[in-house]
Amino acid sequence: MRVTVCAFLLLFLCACGQKDQPPATPDALSDRRPVPGRQTSLVLPDFSALVETAGPAVVNISTVQTVRREDAFPRIPGLPDDDPLYDFFRRFIPPAPREYQTRSLGSGFFISEDGYLLTNAHVVRDASEVTVKLTDRREFTANVVGVDVRSDVAVLKIDGSDLPTVRIGDPGQARVGEWVLAIGSPFGFENTVTAGIISAKGRTLADETHVPFLQTDVPINPGNSGGPLFNLDGEVIGINAQIYSRTGGYMGLSFAIPIDVAMNVAEQLRATGKVVRGRLGVRIQELTPDLARSFSLDRPAGALVATVEPGSPAARAGLQTGDVIRRFNGREIENANDLPPLVASTRPGTRVELEVWRNGAPRRLNATVGELTDLPKGR
């Protein structure tokens, strides 16, 4: 009996003590002292308002391309291609030219109310017909204003007015780890929304594009190409262009063209129909810690000059093999990949200052940037 009474008193006292404590609320929980390296409260973003506002400016692009094969073998009615007799007839019937059509899908977005829009060059390159479909189901035939293969940017134009447009942001202000959103037509599923974060900035891929890509983990698949990448303010900071994949589908590595690069290309395409880029005429390589120590550098920062093309702007400026370019016209070169986009974005004929490291000491050189052409390739 005594044990029962004691237990009852203990429960009664605990209940009274709890009465004086206010109930826990989300705000109270978030007021706990933060633990370094651990977030005490988590609020995920709501993208719905962004999609409602910016979504109508995103379009679906379908193309038709006519392909001509000069060595095509004529089809024999009623005879499948895998029939053994097919190979027999090939010995006696000469090949003949044949045309056929291929279709592809992509995405794009309006940058002006009068119908100019951006997409990827690989979406519309060599297309004989381009159709743009809006979210309200209207369809337009688009004209290709210009295509720039190096940056993979294309400008299209439709006949329209008062069209919905996107707001252009500054990818330079984007931070690794922040949320981003993609809208496009993966596998033809129009106006699909996917989200993720920025994984890295300034990625240079091994394709001589001179584009400092934004790397994200936003799910991107065939059909998303040319669609916009938004920040949380609803501004476009990139054009979704590529994925790294072993299967042909999304595997967590997506790449977007920074919108400032794309807009610069678009302005040149609209004005002259072509894009002009700067060139120094050097081959560069990454500076490793061992190489940095051998050059008496305190850290491996800069672009190591591997070769200098004879007669190039770099040669006329006095650049030498073994120089480490640390600054280009006031811009610091942290990695070798930082240099090509800076040079390419400089108008040919511009006089620039180079800060290089040579023989254990800094040196300043002046160079006049040349024009980048396909032959010879250079930076």
C-alpha positions as MATLAB code, in Angstrom:
seq = 'MRVTVCAFLLLFLCACGQKDQPPATPDALSDRRPVPGRQTSLVLPDFSALVETAGPAVVNISTVQTVRREDAFPRIPGLPDDDPLYDFFRRFIPPAPREYQTRSLGSGFFISEDGYLLTNAHVVRDASEVTVKLTDRREFTANVVGVDVRSDVAVLKIDGSDLPTVRIGDPGQARVGEWVLAIGSPFGFENTVTAGIISAKGRTLADETHVPFLQTDVPINPGNSGGPLFNLDGEVIGINAQIYSRTGGYMGLSFAIPIDVAMNVAEQLRATGKVVRGRLGVRIQELTPDLARSFSLDRPAGALVATVEPGSPAARAGLQTGDVIRRFNGREIENANDLPPLVASTRPGTRVELEVWRNGAPRRLNATVGELTDLPKGR';
ca = [
       0.000    0.000    0.000;
       2.852    2.405    0.892;
       4.503    1.749   -2.483;
       1.254    2.538   -4.311;
       0.798    5.858   -2.420;
       4.401    6.903   -3.107;
       4.011    6.144   -6.800;
       0.800    8.184   -6.963;
       2.458   11.170   -5.220;
       5.424   10.993   -7.616;
       3.160   11.055  -10.679;
       1.130   13.938   -9.201;
       4.267   16.042   -8.561;
       5.577   15.404  -12.107;
       2.247   16.450  -13.564;
       2.255   19.668  -11.522;
       5.772   20.448  -12.608;
       4.875   20.008  -16.250;
       1.874   22.312  -15.860;
       4.147   25.303  -15.413;
       6.120   24.530  -18.606;
       4.821   26.069  -21.866;
       4.213   23.613  -24.703;
       7.009   23.201  -27.227;
       6.464   25.104  -30.461;
       8.409   25.198  -33.722;
       9.704   28.673  -32.762;
      10.877   27.429  -29.388;
      12.655   24.528  -31.008;
      14.398   26.855  -33.443;
      15.562   29.052  -30.534;
      17.839   26.316  -29.251;
      21.506   27.188  -29.248;
      22.901   26.189  -32.673;
      25.383   23.371  -32.791;
      28.339   24.051  -35.141;
      28.030   21.965  -38.297;
      24.399   20.980  -37.613;
      21.204   22.754  -38.640;
      18.618   22.783  -35.844;
      15.619   23.577  -38.079;
      15.072   22.807  -41.743;
      12.741   24.723  -44.036;
      12.562   23.489  -47.624;
      11.755   26.045  -50.345;
       8.363   26.220  -52.008;
       8.844   26.668  -55.762;
       5.170   26.970  -56.684;
       5.047   30.786  -56.915;
       8.222   30.814  -58.992;
       6.809   28.255  -61.418;
       3.507   30.108  -61.762;
       5.308   33.371  -62.544;
       8.186   32.209  -64.750;
       6.780   28.976  -66.177;
       4.771   30.551  -69.037;
       7.997   31.964  -70.529;
       9.411   28.442  -71.003;
       8.573   26.682  -74.272;
       8.794   23.271  -75.857;
      10.850   23.095  -79.066;
      10.442   20.363  -81.662;
      12.582   20.149  -84.793;
      12.618   18.279  -88.064;
      15.943   17.585  -89.749;
      16.349   16.254  -93.277;
      19.296   13.866  -93.571;
      20.722   12.818  -96.922;
      22.794    9.637  -97.258;
      24.795    9.236 -100.429;
      25.636    5.565  -99.828;
      22.158    4.372  -98.895;
      21.071    1.022 -100.325;
      17.568    1.102 -101.857;
      14.902   -0.798  -99.956;
      13.425   -3.923 -101.553;
       9.657   -4.172 -100.990;
       8.691   -7.127  -98.823;
      12.292   -7.949  -97.905;
      13.399   -7.227  -94.300;
      16.805   -5.619  -93.775;
      18.039   -8.647  -91.824;
      17.067  -11.160  -94.522;
      20.109  -13.051  -95.938;
      18.905  -12.260  -99.478;
      19.340   -8.552  -98.669;
      23.123   -8.949  -98.569;
      22.994  -10.969 -101.783;
      21.219   -8.191 -103.702;
      23.622   -5.553 -102.319;
      26.354   -7.074 -104.490;
      24.511   -6.251 -107.694;
      22.476   -3.124 -106.933;
      24.585    0.054 -106.503;
      23.832    2.398 -103.586;
      21.760    5.498 -104.292;
      21.199    8.773 -102.425;
      18.311    8.696  -99.995;
      16.738   11.353  -97.787;
      14.945   10.773  -94.538;
      13.758   12.943  -91.667;
      14.661   12.853  -87.993;
      12.837   14.591  -85.173;
      14.136   15.903  -81.868;
      12.851   17.739  -78.813;
      14.250   20.472  -76.619;
      13.343   23.474  -74.503;
      13.796   27.220  -74.628;
      12.647   30.491  -73.047;
      11.658   33.992  -74.143;
      14.027   36.888  -73.486;
      11.916   39.560  -75.188;
       8.208   40.257  -75.538;
       8.493   40.419  -79.330;
       9.468   36.768  -79.680;
      13.236   36.302  -79.265;
      14.143   33.177  -77.318;
      17.223   31.199  -76.319;
      17.943   27.501  -76.563;
      20.915   25.205  -77.175;
      22.651   25.137  -80.530;
      22.528   21.344  -80.630;
      18.727   21.468  -80.368;
      18.182   23.408  -83.615;
      21.428   23.017  -85.553;
      20.809   21.853  -89.154;
      17.052   21.741  -88.520;
      14.845   22.285  -91.563;
      11.801   23.089  -89.411;
      11.528   24.435  -85.859;
       8.219   24.572  -83.966;
       7.779   26.402  -80.656;
       4.914   25.416  -78.354;
       3.818   27.653  -75.480;
       2.198   26.617  -72.202;
      -1.172   27.902  -73.492;
      -0.878   25.362  -76.369;
      -0.234   27.951  -79.055;
       2.305   26.835  -81.669;
       4.596   28.970  -83.826;
       7.102   28.256  -86.562;
      10.426   29.747  -85.470;
      13.249   31.246  -87.501;
      16.819   30.466  -86.439;
      18.488   33.866  -85.990;
      21.911   32.429  -85.216;
      23.752   29.403  -83.867;
      27.056   29.366  -81.987;
      28.432   25.843  -81.702;
      31.314   26.704  -79.361;
      29.059   27.989  -76.589;
      26.107   25.754  -77.620;
      23.780   28.780  -77.703;
      21.157   29.538  -80.346;
      18.747   32.438  -80.826;
      15.267   31.866  -82.297;
      12.520   34.317  -83.295;
       8.776   33.866  -83.615;
       6.173   36.373  -84.795;
       4.421   37.466  -81.627;
       3.885   40.288  -79.160;
       3.298   40.677  -75.422;
       4.900   37.300  -74.852;
       5.885   36.213  -71.323;
       9.596   36.668  -70.595;
      12.058   35.570  -67.944;
      14.107   37.829  -65.701;
      17.869   37.602  -66.179;
      20.018   37.098  -63.088;
      23.723   37.259  -62.282;
      25.391   33.831  -62.146;
      28.435   35.476  -60.584;
      26.398   36.013  -57.417;
      25.280   32.378  -57.276;
      26.776   30.336  -54.448;
      27.655   26.670  -54.342;
      25.025   24.867  -52.299;
      22.088   27.160  -53.036;
      18.811   25.902  -54.496;
      18.122   26.095  -58.225;
      15.199   25.027  -60.397;
      14.899   23.759  -63.971;
      11.847   23.840  -66.235;
      11.839   21.909  -69.500;
      10.474   19.019  -71.525;
      12.405   15.846  -70.603;
      11.462   13.029  -72.979;
       8.709   15.301  -74.317;
       6.917   15.777  -70.977;
       6.259   19.492  -71.296;
       6.753   21.993  -68.463;
       8.379   19.518  -66.115;
       9.868   21.103  -62.980;
      12.937   19.665  -61.240;
      15.085   21.115  -58.475;
      18.487   20.692  -56.850;
      21.509   22.698  -55.783;
      24.549   24.249  -57.402;
      27.336   21.691  -57.049;
      30.239   23.734  -58.447;
      31.026   26.806  -60.528;
      33.455   27.474  -63.357;
      33.627   23.899  -64.658;
      35.486   23.587  -67.965;
      34.597   20.475  -69.946;
      36.957   18.796  -72.388;
      35.323   20.113  -75.551;
      37.081   23.437  -76.318;
      33.919   25.431  -75.589;
      35.578   28.012  -73.301;
      32.395   28.061  -71.207;
      32.671   28.166  -67.376;
      29.749   25.824  -66.723;
      27.574   25.782  -63.621;
      27.459   22.231  -62.275;
      24.245   21.190  -60.523;
      22.523   18.045  -59.317;
      19.200   19.107  -60.859;
      17.655   16.102  -62.693;
      18.161   16.841  -66.400;
      17.290   14.444  -69.228;
      17.012   14.541  -73.037;
      14.481   17.254  -73.859;
      15.614   19.556  -71.028;
      18.360   20.948  -73.267;
      17.953   24.666  -73.823;
      15.675   25.185  -70.842;
      16.310   27.763  -68.106;
      17.966   27.284  -64.729;
      16.364   29.576  -62.105;
      17.561   30.816  -58.736;
      15.153   31.259  -55.826;
      14.494   34.864  -56.874;
      12.957   33.582  -60.104;
      15.860   34.803  -62.228;
      17.507   32.759  -64.973;
      21.161   32.162  -64.194;
      21.900   29.454  -66.784;
      20.803   27.350  -69.755;
      20.701   23.606  -69.088;
      22.966   22.068  -71.712;
      24.724   18.827  -70.799;
      24.814   15.842  -68.471;
      27.531   13.358  -67.622;
      26.092    9.868  -67.870;
      27.030    6.270  -68.529;
      23.446    5.336  -69.314;
      22.227    8.283  -71.407;
      20.022    9.453  -68.521;
      20.499   11.594  -65.443;
      23.145   10.420  -62.962;
      23.543   13.471  -60.724;
      25.855   15.603  -62.893;
      24.215   18.389  -64.888;
      25.832   21.417  -66.518;
      24.368   24.797  -67.409;
      25.773   27.642  -69.517;
      25.966   30.814  -67.363;
      23.330   33.247  -68.595;
      25.786   36.152  -68.891;
      27.817   34.098  -71.376;
      24.653   33.152  -73.263;
      23.331   36.729  -73.392;
      26.652   38.006  -74.726;
      26.515   35.380  -77.465;
      22.862   36.230  -78.190;
      23.598   39.938  -78.571;
      26.370   39.223  -81.072;
      24.243   36.768  -83.026;
      21.393   39.265  -83.253;
      23.716   42.086  -84.281;
      26.102   40.395  -86.723;
      25.056   36.754  -87.050;
      28.372   35.501  -85.651;
      30.351   35.474  -82.400;
      33.840   36.933  -82.091;
      36.196   35.684  -79.361;
      39.612   36.644  -78.110;
      42.757   34.547  -78.404;
      46.267   34.635  -76.930;
      47.822   31.646  -78.663;
      49.126   29.593  -75.733;
      48.649   26.058  -74.503;
      48.248   25.904  -70.743;
      48.198   23.252  -68.051;
      47.264   23.009  -64.386;
      49.865   23.957  -61.830;
      50.463   21.054  -59.402;
      51.908   21.505  -55.887;
      55.210   19.947  -57.017;
      55.447   22.288  -59.989;
      54.591   25.266  -57.792;
      57.433   24.409  -55.418;
      59.844   24.027  -58.340;
      58.904   27.555  -59.489;
      59.325   28.936  -55.926;
      55.620   29.680  -55.599;
      53.979   29.530  -52.180;
      50.873   27.799  -53.588;
      49.697   26.212  -56.879;
      47.685   29.151  -58.256;
      47.774   30.244  -61.890;
      47.946   28.831  -65.405;
      51.242   27.265  -66.488;
      52.197   28.072  -70.088;
      53.098   24.786  -71.807;
      53.694   26.156  -75.329;
      53.515   29.497  -77.111;
      52.440   29.526  -80.762;
      54.925   31.372  -82.998;
      53.619   34.706  -84.238;
      50.667   34.654  -81.833;
      49.614   37.580  -79.599;
      51.242   35.759  -76.671;
      54.547   35.460  -78.548;
      54.494   39.149  -79.502;
      53.838   40.027  -75.859;
      56.918   38.077  -74.758;
      55.241   35.155  -73.018;
      57.509   32.125  -72.662;
      57.088   28.438  -71.967;
      57.273   27.949  -68.204;
      55.627   31.256  -67.346;
      52.800   31.104  -64.827;
      49.971   33.497  -65.685;
      48.589   34.753  -62.366;
      46.440   37.682  -63.502;
      44.716   38.568  -66.768;
      43.785   42.245  -67.073;
      43.334   42.557  -63.324;
      41.415   39.273  -62.892;
      43.085   36.686  -60.680;
      43.764   33.270  -62.229;
      43.298   30.666  -59.504;
      43.120   27.590  -61.764;
      44.190   27.017  -65.360;
      40.521   26.664  -66.310;
      39.909   30.286  -65.294;
      41.979   31.699  -68.159;
      40.270   30.490  -71.384;
      36.826   32.009  -70.624;
      38.423   35.346  -69.713;
      40.448   35.464  -72.920;
      37.540   34.313  -75.075;
      35.222   36.990  -73.668;
      37.735   39.754  -74.484;
      37.105   41.570  -77.759;
      39.922   41.102  -80.317;
      42.189   44.143  -80.512;
      41.887   44.857  -76.780;
      45.169   45.628  -75.020;
      45.464   43.706  -71.735;
      47.992   43.406  -68.937;
      49.315   40.005  -67.898;
      50.932   39.332  -64.547;
      53.227   36.313  -64.853;
      55.667   34.509  -62.581;
      59.047   33.901  -64.197;
      62.368   32.824  -62.668;
      61.090   33.220  -59.130;
      59.768   36.761  -59.525;
      56.626   38.522  -60.793;
      56.639   40.298  -64.148;
      54.109   42.360  -66.086;
      53.548   42.036  -69.815;
      51.194   43.789  -72.225;
      49.405   41.877  -74.970;
      46.949   42.737  -77.731;
      44.276   40.029  -77.881;
      43.801   38.357  -81.259;
      40.740   36.642  -82.731;
      39.959   33.014  -82.036;
      39.362   30.927  -85.148;
      38.963   27.194  -85.699;
      42.435   26.937  -87.246;
      44.679   26.971  -85.362;
      42.941   26.287  -82.054;
      44.279   28.190  -79.122;
      43.528   30.332  -76.116;
];
